Amino acid sequence: MIRCIKCGMEYSLDEIIYTCRECGSILEVIIEPEVSKDVFEGRKETMWKYKEFMPVDESKIVTLQEGGTPLIKCDNIGKDLGVKLYVKFEGANPTGSFKDRGMSVGITKALELGVKSVGCASTGNTSASLAAYAARANLDCLVLLPQGKVALGKLAQAMFHGARVLSVKGNFDEALEAVTRLALMGEVYLLNSVNPFRLEGQKSIGFEIVDELGWRSPDRIILPVGNAGNISAIWKGISEFYQAGFIDERPMMVGIQAEGASPIVKAFKKGEMEIEVVENPETVATAIRIGAPVSYRKALRAIYESEGLAESVSDEEILEAQKLLARREGIGVEPASAASIAGLIRLLDEGEIDRGEEIVCIATGHLLKDPDTAIRACEEPVEVEADISSLLEVMGGKTSSM
Ligand code: F0G
């Protein structure tokens, strides 16, 4: 069933509904499969390894083999920080971000419902992923993007996979409001994370972390928060495995926002359950440039229930952490993803996180998503003639330091 997270009103899984008709709140899918974790053994490492926990018809699955992403032990940074650090590299998904998990379930659901057109508003990654999965499922795809604020790689993907791309004069929050209105008029099936089926796919990040750690939780999971779907999804996944008896403890959930777009952090610091919308959100991490996160209530619930934290970081801290991951661990992520590492560093400095903890940071999207920001952070390559003396001159006359 689908259930309202606020008033508990219940709806059928076959209804096209995004918010509660009684109270207007967002909804969640309730699923309680009775299986042993032994059923997962020997299955291919994709998110469909956990198909019993996915509320869609198995025969209709639209997949590009998403999930099964690497959980990378990061000893170089971990030792410097004094923590046991893992990075879950979601950039390894088919379109380069965690959104593919949600779209695989969301598009499968769209086929089940028999819709012909799907749509979303996006800071970039959602549109890239939706465009690809819609193409695979032969569905029309409409995406609304905030003008001038979508990283180049993401824009290229949405356009190249054949979506109808509209550049909206406004920010993400305004684009989302607009596409939601189109969805309520029946023009498109909405595949933003307000659609509870999206989170059903994304919860598999939580499944994979505890499975890979040998059926136990890390102390904390830290991730960037924008529209607040992903932190809610991961907590839901972890909680489902906890309720099923697959793990004995759950991790603390830590949400990181950019300083210029941090309504959830502000609510958390006041101990509140409601947010104040940020009217003009701004950050270099365009993926999380969001002032009115739709899933804020689910996210705050995850943070409070898990005795977790929310913190904000500056653009400088984000860009520094992005470089650190690339240069100390070889992991290339886009700026928003680096917010998780920047947040970890700040929370260690503040004494909110203890040295010695076991931490999983979610690297949500690939470096190549935003080549412009990456290139701006580096020195220009030196131009040189292709002869040895010119090369040696540029290299400072070195011949034997190898
Ligand atoms: N990291 C990346 C790379 C993202 O693209 C997003 C969200 C987030 C983190 C935040 O996740 O919204 O679930 O809290 N991107 C959306 C989009 C908004 O349109 O691609 P969230």
CSV table of C-alpha atoms and ligand atoms in Angstrom, one decimal:
chain,number,residue,atom,x,y,z
A,1,MET,CA,0.0,0.0,0.0
A,2,ILE,CA,0.9,3.7,-0.2
A,3,ARG,CA,0.5,5.6,3.1
A,4,CYS,CA,0.6,9.2,4.1
A,5,ILE,CA,3.6,9.9,6.4
A,6,LYS,CA,1.6,12.4,8.4
A,7,CYS,CA,-2.0,11.3,8.9
A,8,GLY,CA,-1.6,7.6,8.0
A,9,MET,CA,-4.3,7.7,5.2
A,10,GLU,CA,-3.8,4.6,3.0
A,11,TYR,CA,-4.0,4.3,-0.8
A,12,SER,CA,-3.6,1.5,-3.2
A,13,LEU,CA,-0.3,0.8,-5.0
A,14,ASP,CA,-2.1,1.3,-8.4
A,15,GLU,CA,-3.2,4.8,-7.7
A,16,ILE,CA,-1.4,7.7,-9.4
A,17,ILE,CA,-1.0,9.9,-6.4
A,18,TYR,CA,1.8,12.1,-5.2
A,19,THR,CA,0.5,13.8,-2.0
A,20,CYS,CA,-2.2,12.9,0.6
A,21,ARG,CA,-5.7,13.9,-0.4
A,22,GLU,CA,-6.6,14.3,3.2
A,23,CYS,CA,-3.8,16.4,4.6
A,24,GLY,CA,-1.5,17.3,1.6
A,25,SER,CA,1.6,15.6,3.1
A,26,ILE,CA,4.0,13.3,1.2
A,27,LEU,CA,3.5,9.6,0.9
A,28,GLU,CA,5.5,6.4,1.3
A,29,VAL,CA,5.3,2.9,0.1
A,30,ILE,CA,4.8,0.2,2.8
A,31,ILE,CA,6.3,-3.2,2.0
A,32,GLU,CA,7.0,-6.0,4.4
A,33,PRO,CA,8.2,-9.0,2.5
A,34,GLU,CA,8.7,-12.2,4.5
A,35,VAL,CA,11.9,-13.6,3.2
A,36,SER,CA,15.2,-14.7,4.7
A,37,LYS,CA,18.3,-12.8,3.7
A,38,ASP,CA,19.6,-16.1,2.3
A,39,VAL,CA,17.5,-15.5,-0.8
A,40,PHE,CA,20.0,-12.8,-1.9
A,41,GLU,CA,23.0,-15.1,-1.9
A,42,GLY,CA,24.7,-15.7,-5.2
A,43,ARG,CA,22.6,-13.2,-7.1
A,44,LYS,CA,24.2,-10.6,-9.4
A,45,GLU,CA,25.3,-7.4,-7.7
A,46,THR,CA,22.7,-4.9,-8.9
A,47,MET,CA,20.0,-3.3,-6.9
A,48,TRP,CA,17.6,-6.1,-8.1
A,49,LYS,CA,19.5,-8.5,-5.9
A,50,TYR,CA,16.9,-7.3,-3.3
A,51,LYS,CA,13.9,-7.6,-5.7
A,52,GLU,CA,11.6,-9.0,-2.9
A,53,PHE,CA,11.8,-5.5,-1.4
A,54,MET,CA,10.9,-3.7,-4.6
A,55,PRO,CA,7.1,-3.0,-5.0
A,56,VAL,CA,6.9,-3.6,-8.7
A,57,ASP,CA,6.0,-6.4,-11.1
A,58,GLU,CA,9.2,-8.4,-11.7
A,59,SER,CA,8.3,-9.3,-15.3
A,60,LYS,CA,8.2,-5.6,-16.3
A,61,ILE,CA,11.5,-4.4,-14.8
A,62,VAL,CA,13.3,-1.7,-16.8
A,63,THR,CA,17.0,-1.9,-15.9
A,64,LEU,CA,20.4,-0.8,-17.0
A,65,GLN,CA,22.0,-3.0,-14.2
A,66,GLU,CA,22.0,-0.1,-11.8
A,67,GLY,CA,23.3,-0.5,-8.2
A,68,GLY,CA,26.0,-2.8,-7.0
A,69,THR,CA,28.3,0.2,-6.8
A,70,PRO,CA,31.7,-0.1,-5.1
A,71,LEU,CA,32.1,0.6,-1.4
A,72,ILE,CA,35.6,1.9,-1.4
A,73,LYS,CA,37.8,1.9,1.7
A,74,CYS,CA,39.6,5.2,1.8
A,75,ASP,CA,42.6,4.7,4.0
A,76,ASN,CA,44.6,7.8,2.8
A,77,ILE,CA,42.0,10.3,3.9
A,78,GLY,CA,40.7,8.0,6.7
A,79,LYS,CA,44.1,7.8,8.4
A,80,ASP,CA,44.6,11.6,8.2
A,81,LEU,CA,41.1,12.2,9.8
A,82,GLY,CA,41.4,9.4,12.3
A,83,VAL,CA,38.3,7.5,11.1
A,84,LYS,CA,37.5,4.3,9.3
A,85,LEU,CA,36.2,5.8,6.0
A,86,TYR,CA,34.3,4.2,3.1
A,87,VAL,CA,33.0,6.0,0.1
A,88,LYS,CA,30.0,4.5,-1.7
A,89,PHE,CA,30.7,5.5,-5.3
A,90,GLU,CA,27.3,6.2,-6.9
A,91,GLY,CA,29.1,7.7,-9.9
A,92,ALA,CA,29.5,4.1,-11.0
A,93,ASN,CA,25.8,3.8,-11.9
A,94,PRO,CA,24.8,3.7,-15.6
A,95,THR,CA,24.2,7.4,-16.0
A,96,GLY,CA,26.7,8.4,-13.3
A,97,SER,CA,24.5,9.1,-10.3
A,98,PHE,CA,22.3,7.3,-7.7
A,99,LYS,CA,19.2,8.5,-9.5
A,100,ASP,CA,19.3,5.4,-11.7
A,101,ARG,CA,18.2,3.3,-8.8
A,102,GLY,CA,15.0,5.3,-8.4
A,103,MET,CA,14.3,5.6,-12.1
A,104,SER,CA,14.6,1.8,-12.6
A,105,VAL,CA,11.7,1.4,-10.1
A,106,GLY,CA,9.9,4.6,-11.2
A,107,ILE,CA,9.9,3.7,-14.9
A,108,THR,CA,8.9,0.1,-14.2
A,109,LYS,CA,6.0,1.5,-12.2
A,110,ALA,CA,5.1,3.8,-15.1
A,111,LEU,CA,4.9,0.8,-17.4
A,112,GLU,CA,2.7,-1.0,-14.9
A,113,LEU,CA,0.4,2.0,-14.7
A,114,GLY,CA,0.3,2.2,-18.5
A,115,VAL,CA,1.3,5.8,-18.8
A,116,LYS,CA,2.8,7.2,-22.0
A,117,SER,CA,4.6,10.3,-20.8
A,118,VAL,CA,6.9,10.9,-17.9
A,119,GLY,CA,8.4,14.1,-16.6
A,120,CYS,CA,10.5,15.8,-13.9
A,121,ALA,CA,12.1,19.0,-12.8
A,122,SER,CA,15.8,18.7,-12.1
A,123,THR,CA,19.0,20.2,-11.1
A,124,GLY,CA,20.4,17.8,-13.7
A,125,ASN,CA,21.0,14.3,-12.6
A,126,THR,CA,17.3,13.3,-12.3
A,127,SER,CA,16.7,14.5,-15.8
A,128,ALA,CA,19.8,12.6,-17.2
A,129,SER,CA,18.6,9.4,-15.6
A,130,LEU,CA,14.9,9.8,-16.4
A,131,ALA,CA,15.8,10.6,-20.1
A,132,ALA,CA,17.8,7.4,-20.3
A,133,TYR,CA,15.3,5.1,-18.6
A,134,ALA,CA,12.3,6.6,-20.5
A,135,ALA,CA,14.2,6.0,-23.8
A,136,ARG,CA,14.7,2.4,-22.8
A,137,ALA,CA,11.0,2.0,-22.0
A,138,ASN,CA,9.7,3.8,-25.1
A,139,LEU,CA,8.1,6.6,-23.1
A,140,ASP,CA,7.9,10.3,-23.9
A,141,CYS,CA,10.0,12.3,-21.5
A,142,LEU,CA,9.7,16.0,-20.5
A,143,VAL,CA,12.3,17.7,-18.3
A,144,LEU,CA,12.2,21.2,-16.8
A,145,LEU,CA,15.6,22.6,-15.9
A,146,PRO,CA,16.5,25.8,-14.1
A,147,GLN,CA,18.0,28.0,-16.8
A,148,GLY,CA,21.8,28.4,-16.7
A,149,LYS,CA,22.2,26.3,-13.5
A,150,VAL,CA,22.6,22.7,-14.8
A,151,ALA,CA,26.1,21.3,-15.1
A,152,LEU,CA,27.1,20.5,-18.7
A,153,GLY,CA,27.4,16.7,-18.5
A,154,LYS,CA,23.9,16.4,-17.1
A,155,LEU,CA,22.4,18.7,-19.8
A,156,ALA,CA,24.2,16.7,-22.5
A,157,GLN,CA,22.7,13.5,-21.2
A,158,ALA,CA,19.2,14.7,-20.9
A,159,MET,CA,19.3,16.1,-24.5
A,160,PHE,CA,21.1,13.2,-26.0
A,161,HIS,CA,18.8,10.6,-24.7
A,162,GLY,CA,16.0,12.4,-26.5
A,163,ALA,CA,14.0,14.1,-23.7
A,164,ARG,CA,12.0,17.2,-24.4
A,165,VAL,CA,14.2,19.7,-22.5
A,166,LEU,CA,12.7,23.0,-21.4
A,167,SER,CA,14.9,25.6,-19.8
A,168,VAL,CA,12.8,27.3,-17.2
A,169,LYS,CA,13.2,30.9,-16.2
A,170,GLY,CA,13.5,30.3,-12.5
A,171,ASN,CA,15.2,28.0,-10.0
A,172,PHE,CA,14.6,24.3,-9.3
A,173,ASP,CA,11.9,24.9,-6.7
A,174,GLU,CA,9.9,26.9,-9.3
A,175,ALA,CA,10.5,24.3,-12.0
A,176,LEU,CA,9.3,21.5,-9.7
A,177,GLU,CA,6.1,23.4,-8.8
A,178,ALA,CA,5.4,23.9,-12.5
A,179,VAL,CA,5.9,20.3,-13.5
A,180,THR,CA,3.9,19.1,-10.5
A,181,ARG,CA,1.0,21.2,-11.9
A,182,LEU,CA,1.4,19.5,-15.3
A,183,ALA,CA,1.4,16.1,-13.6
A,184,LEU,CA,-1.8,16.9,-11.6
A,185,MET,CA,-3.4,17.9,-15.0
A,186,GLY,CA,-2.5,14.4,-16.3
A,187,GLU,CA,0.1,15.6,-18.8
A,188,VAL,CA,2.9,13.5,-17.4
A,189,TYR,CA,3.6,10.9,-14.8
A,190,LEU,CA,5.8,12.7,-12.3
A,191,LEU,CA,9.1,11.1,-11.5
A,192,ASN,CA,10.6,13.5,-9.0
A,193,SER,CA,11.3,12.0,-5.6
A,194,VAL,CA,7.9,13.2,-4.3
A,195,ASN,CA,6.8,10.0,-6.2
A,196,PRO,CA,7.3,7.4,-3.5
A,197,PHE,CA,8.4,4.7,-5.9
A,198,ARG,CA,11.6,6.6,-6.7
A,199,LEU,CA,12.7,6.2,-3.1
A,200,GLU,CA,11.9,2.5,-3.2
A,201,GLY,CA,14.8,2.1,-5.7
A,202,GLN,CA,17.1,4.5,-3.9
A,203,LYS,CA,16.7,2.6,-0.6
A,204,SER,CA,18.9,-0.1,-2.1
A,205,ILE,CA,21.9,2.1,-1.3
A,206,GLY,CA,21.2,1.2,2.4
A,207,PHE,CA,20.7,-2.5,1.6
A,208,GLU,CA,24.0,-2.7,-0.2
A,209,ILE,CA,26.0,-0.9,2.6
A,210,VAL,CA,24.9,-3.3,5.3
A,211,ASP,CA,25.2,-6.4,3.0
A,212,GLU,CA,28.7,-5.5,2.0
A,213,LEU,CA,29.8,-4.8,5.6
A,214,GLY,CA,28.7,-8.4,6.5
A,215,TRP,CA,25.2,-7.7,7.7
A,216,ARG,CA,26.0,-4.8,10.1
A,217,SER,CA,25.7,-1.0,10.0
A,218,PRO,CA,28.5,1.5,10.0
A,219,ASP,CA,28.4,4.1,12.8
A,220,ARG,CA,27.3,6.8,10.4
A,221,ILE,CA,26.1,7.4,6.9
A,222,ILE,CA,26.9,10.9,5.6
A,223,LEU,CA,25.4,12.3,2.4
A,224,PRO,CA,24.5,15.5,0.6
A,225,VAL,CA,20.9,16.7,0.9
A,226,GLY,CA,19.0,18.6,-1.7
A,227,ASN,CA,15.4,17.8,-2.2
A,228,ALA,CA,15.9,15.3,0.7
A,229,GLY,CA,14.7,12.2,-1.0
A,230,ASN,CA,17.9,10.2,-0.8
A,231,ILE,CA,18.6,10.5,2.9
A,232,SER,CA,14.9,9.4,3.5
A,233,ALA,CA,15.3,6.5,1.1
A,234,ILE,CA,18.5,5.2,2.6
A,235,TRP,CA,17.0,5.3,6.1
A,236,LYS,CA,13.9,3.5,4.8
A,237,GLY,CA,16.1,0.7,3.4
A,238,ILE,CA,18.2,0.4,6.5
A,239,SER,CA,15.0,0.3,8.6
A,240,GLU,CA,13.4,-2.3,6.5
A,241,PHE,CA,16.4,-4.6,6.9
A,242,TYR,CA,16.4,-3.9,10.6
A,243,GLN,CA,12.8,-4.7,10.9
A,244,ALA,CA,13.3,-7.9,8.9
A,245,GLY,CA,16.0,-8.9,11.5
A,246,PHE,CA,18.9,-8.8,9.0
A,247,ILE,CA,20.9,-6.3,11.1
A,248,ASP,CA,20.9,-5.6,14.8
A,249,GLU,CA,21.6,-1.9,14.8
A,250,ARG,CA,21.1,1.1,12.6
A,251,PRO,CA,23.5,3.9,11.7
A,252,MET,CA,23.2,7.6,12.6
A,253,MET,CA,22.1,9.5,9.5
A,254,VAL,CA,24.0,12.8,8.7
A,255,GLY,CA,22.7,15.2,6.1
A,256,ILE,CA,24.9,17.9,4.6
A,257,GLN,CA,23.7,21.0,2.8
A,258,ALA,CA,25.5,23.9,1.2
A,259,GLU,CA,25.4,27.0,3.3
A,260,GLY,CA,23.4,28.9,0.7
A,261,ALA,CA,20.7,26.2,0.5
A,262,SER,CA,20.3,24.8,4.0
A,263,PRO,CA,16.7,24.8,5.2
A,264,ILE,CA,16.9,21.4,6.7
A,265,VAL,CA,20.1,22.2,8.7
A,266,LYS,CA,18.4,25.3,10.1
A,267,ALA,CA,15.4,23.3,11.2
A,268,PHE,CA,17.6,20.6,12.7
A,269,LYS,CA,19.6,23.1,14.7
A,270,LYS,CA,16.4,24.5,16.2
A,271,GLY,CA,15.1,21.0,16.9
A,272,GLU,CA,12.1,21.6,14.7
A,273,MET,CA,10.1,19.4,12.3
A,274,GLU,CA,9.1,22.2,9.9
A,275,ILE,CA,11.5,24.2,7.6
A,276,GLU,CA,11.6,27.8,6.5
A,277,VAL,CA,11.9,27.9,2.7
A,278,VAL,CA,15.1,29.5,1.3
A,279,GLU,CA,13.9,31.8,-1.4
A,280,ASN,CA,17.0,32.3,-3.5
A,281,PRO,CA,19.2,29.2,-2.8
A,282,GLU,CA,22.8,29.5,-4.1
A,283,THR,CA,25.8,27.2,-4.2
A,284,VAL,CA,28.5,26.0,-6.6
A,285,ALA,CA,27.1,22.5,-5.9
A,286,THR,CA,24.2,23.1,-8.4
A,287,ALA,CA,22.8,19.6,-7.8
A,288,ILE,CA,21.7,20.6,-4.3
A,289,ARG,CA,20.8,24.2,-5.1
A,290,ILE,CA,17.3,23.7,-3.5
A,291,GLY,CA,15.4,26.0,-1.1
A,292,ALA,CA,12.2,24.1,-0.6
A,293,PRO,CA,13.0,20.4,-0.3
A,294,VAL,CA,9.9,18.3,-0.9
A,295,SER,CA,10.9,15.4,1.4
A,296,TYR,CA,12.1,17.6,4.3
A,297,ARG,CA,9.7,15.9,6.7
A,298,LYS,CA,11.0,12.4,5.9
A,299,ALA,CA,14.6,13.6,6.0
A,300,LEU,CA,14.2,15.2,9.5
A,301,ARG,CA,12.4,12.1,10.7
A,302,ALA,CA,15.4,10.0,9.5
A,303,ILE,CA,17.9,12.3,11.2
A,304,TYR,CA,16.0,12.6,14.6
A,305,GLU,CA,15.1,8.8,14.7
A,306,SER,CA,18.7,7.8,14.0
A,307,GLU,CA,20.1,10.3,16.5
A,308,GLY,CA,22.0,11.8,13.6
A,309,LEU,CA,23.0,15.3,12.5
A,310,ALA,CA,22.6,18.0,9.9
A,311,GLU,CA,25.3,20.4,9.1
A,312,SER,CA,26.1,23.0,6.3
A,313,VAL,CA,29.4,23.6,4.5
A,314,SER,CA,30.7,26.5,2.4
A,315,ASP,CA,31.4,26.3,-1.3
A,316,GLU,CA,35.1,26.5,-0.5
A,317,GLU,CA,34.9,23.5,1.8
A,318,ILE,CA,33.0,21.6,-0.9
A,319,LEU,CA,35.6,22.3,-3.6
A,320,GLU,CA,38.4,21.5,-1.3
A,321,ALA,CA,36.9,18.1,-0.4
A,322,GLN,CA,36.2,17.4,-4.0
A,323,LYS,CA,39.9,17.8,-4.8
A,324,LEU,CA,40.9,15.8,-1.7
A,325,LEU,CA,38.9,12.8,-2.8
A,326,ALA,CA,40.2,13.1,-6.4
A,327,ARG,CA,43.9,13.6,-5.4
A,328,ARG,CA,44.2,11.4,-2.3
A,329,GLU,CA,41.9,8.5,-3.2
A,330,GLY,CA,41.4,8.7,-7.0
A,331,ILE,CA,37.7,9.1,-6.7
A,332,GLY,CA,36.2,11.7,-9.0
A,333,VAL,CA,32.9,13.2,-7.8
A,334,GLU,CA,30.9,16.2,-8.6
A,335,PRO,CA,30.8,19.1,-6.1
A,336,ALA,CA,27.5,18.1,-4.4
A,337,SER,CA,28.8,14.7,-3.6
A,338,ALA,CA,31.9,16.1,-2.0
A,339,ALA,CA,29.7,17.9,0.5
A,340,SER,CA,29.6,14.6,2.4
A,341,ILE,CA,33.4,14.6,2.9
A,342,ALA,CA,33.4,18.3,3.6
A,343,GLY,CA,30.7,17.8,6.2
A,344,LEU,CA,32.6,14.9,7.8
A,345,ILE,CA,35.7,17.1,8.1
A,346,ARG,CA,33.7,20.0,9.7
A,347,LEU,CA,31.9,17.7,12.1
A,348,LEU,CA,35.2,16.1,13.3
A,349,ASP,CA,36.6,19.6,13.9
A,350,GLU,CA,33.5,20.6,15.8
A,351,GLY,CA,33.8,17.4,17.9
A,352,GLU,CA,30.4,16.2,16.8
A,353,ILE,CA,31.8,13.1,15.3
A,354,ASP,CA,34.4,11.0,17.2
A,355,ARG,CA,37.7,9.9,15.9
A,356,GLY,CA,37.7,6.1,15.4
A,357,GLU,CA,34.2,6.0,14.1
A,358,GLU,CA,33.3,3.9,11.0
A,359,ILE,CA,31.8,6.2,8.4
A,360,VAL,CA,30.2,5.7,5.0
A,361,CYS,CA,30.1,8.8,2.8
A,362,ILE,CA,27.8,8.6,-0.2
A,363,ALA,CA,29.5,10.0,-3.3
A,364,THR,CA,26.2,10.7,-5.2
A,365,GLY,CA,27.5,11.7,-8.7
A,366,HIS,CA,30.5,11.4,-11.0
A,367,LEU,CA,33.1,14.1,-11.6
A,368,LEU,CA,32.3,14.1,-15.3
A,369,LYS,CA,28.9,15.5,-14.6
A,370,ASP,CA,30.3,18.9,-14.1
A,371,PRO,CA,33.5,19.3,-16.2
A,372,ASP,CA,33.4,23.1,-16.1
A,373,THR,CA,33.7,23.3,-12.3
A,374,ALA,CA,36.5,20.7,-12.4
A,375,ILE,CA,38.5,22.6,-15.0
A,376,ARG,CA,38.0,25.9,-13.2
A,377,ALA,CA,39.6,24.4,-10.1
A,378,CYS,CA,42.8,23.5,-12.0
A,379,GLU,CA,45.7,25.2,-13.7
A,380,GLU,CA,45.6,25.3,-17.5
A,381,PRO,CA,47.7,22.7,-19.2
A,382,VAL,CA,51.0,24.2,-20.4
A,383,GLU,CA,51.4,24.4,-24.2
A,384,VAL,CA,54.6,22.9,-25.4
A,385,GLU,CA,56.4,21.8,-28.6
A,386,ALA,CA,56.6,18.0,-29.0
A,387,ASP,CA,60.5,17.8,-28.8
A,388,ILE,CA,62.5,16.6,-25.9
A,389,SER,CA,64.4,19.9,-25.1
A,390,SER,CA,61.1,21.9,-24.9
A,391,LEU,CA,59.5,19.1,-22.7
A,392,LEU,CA,62.5,19.1,-20.4
A,393,GLU,CA,62.5,22.8,-20.2
A,394,VAL,CA,58.8,22.9,-19.2
A,395,MET,CA,59.5,20.1,-16.7
A,396,GLY,CA,62.2,22.2,-15.1
A,397,GLY,CA,65.1,20.3,-16.6
A,398,LYS,CA,64.4,17.1,-14.6
A,399,THR,CA,65.6,13.8,-16.1
A,400,SER,CA,65.9,11.3,-13.3
A,401,SER,CA,63.3,11.8,-10.5
A,402,MET,CA,61.3,8.8,-11.5
B,1,F0G,N1,23.9,14.7,-5.0
B,1,F0G,C1,23.6,14.8,-6.3
B,1,F0G,C2,24.8,14.5,-7.3
B,1,F0G,C3,22.3,15.1,-6.8
B,1,F0G,O1,22.1,15.2,-8.1
B,1,F0G,C4,21.3,15.3,-5.8
B,1,F0G,C5,20.0,15.7,-6.2
B,1,F0G,C6,21.6,15.2,-4.5
B,1,F0G,C7,22.9,14.9,-4.1
B,1,F0G,C8,20.6,15.4,-3.4
B,1,F0G,O2,19.8,14.3,-3.3
B,1,F0G,O3,17.7,15.6,-3.7
B,1,F0G,O4,17.6,13.3,-2.8
B,1,F0G,O5,18.4,15.1,-1.4
B,1,F0G,N2,19.6,16.0,-7.4
B,1,F0G,C9,18.3,16.2,-7.9
B,1,F0G,C10,18.2,16.3,-9.4
B,1,F0G,C11,17.6,17.3,-7.2
B,1,F0G,O6,17.3,17.0,-9.9
B,1,F0G,O7,19.1,15.7,-10.0
B,1,F0G,P1,18.3,14.6,-2.8
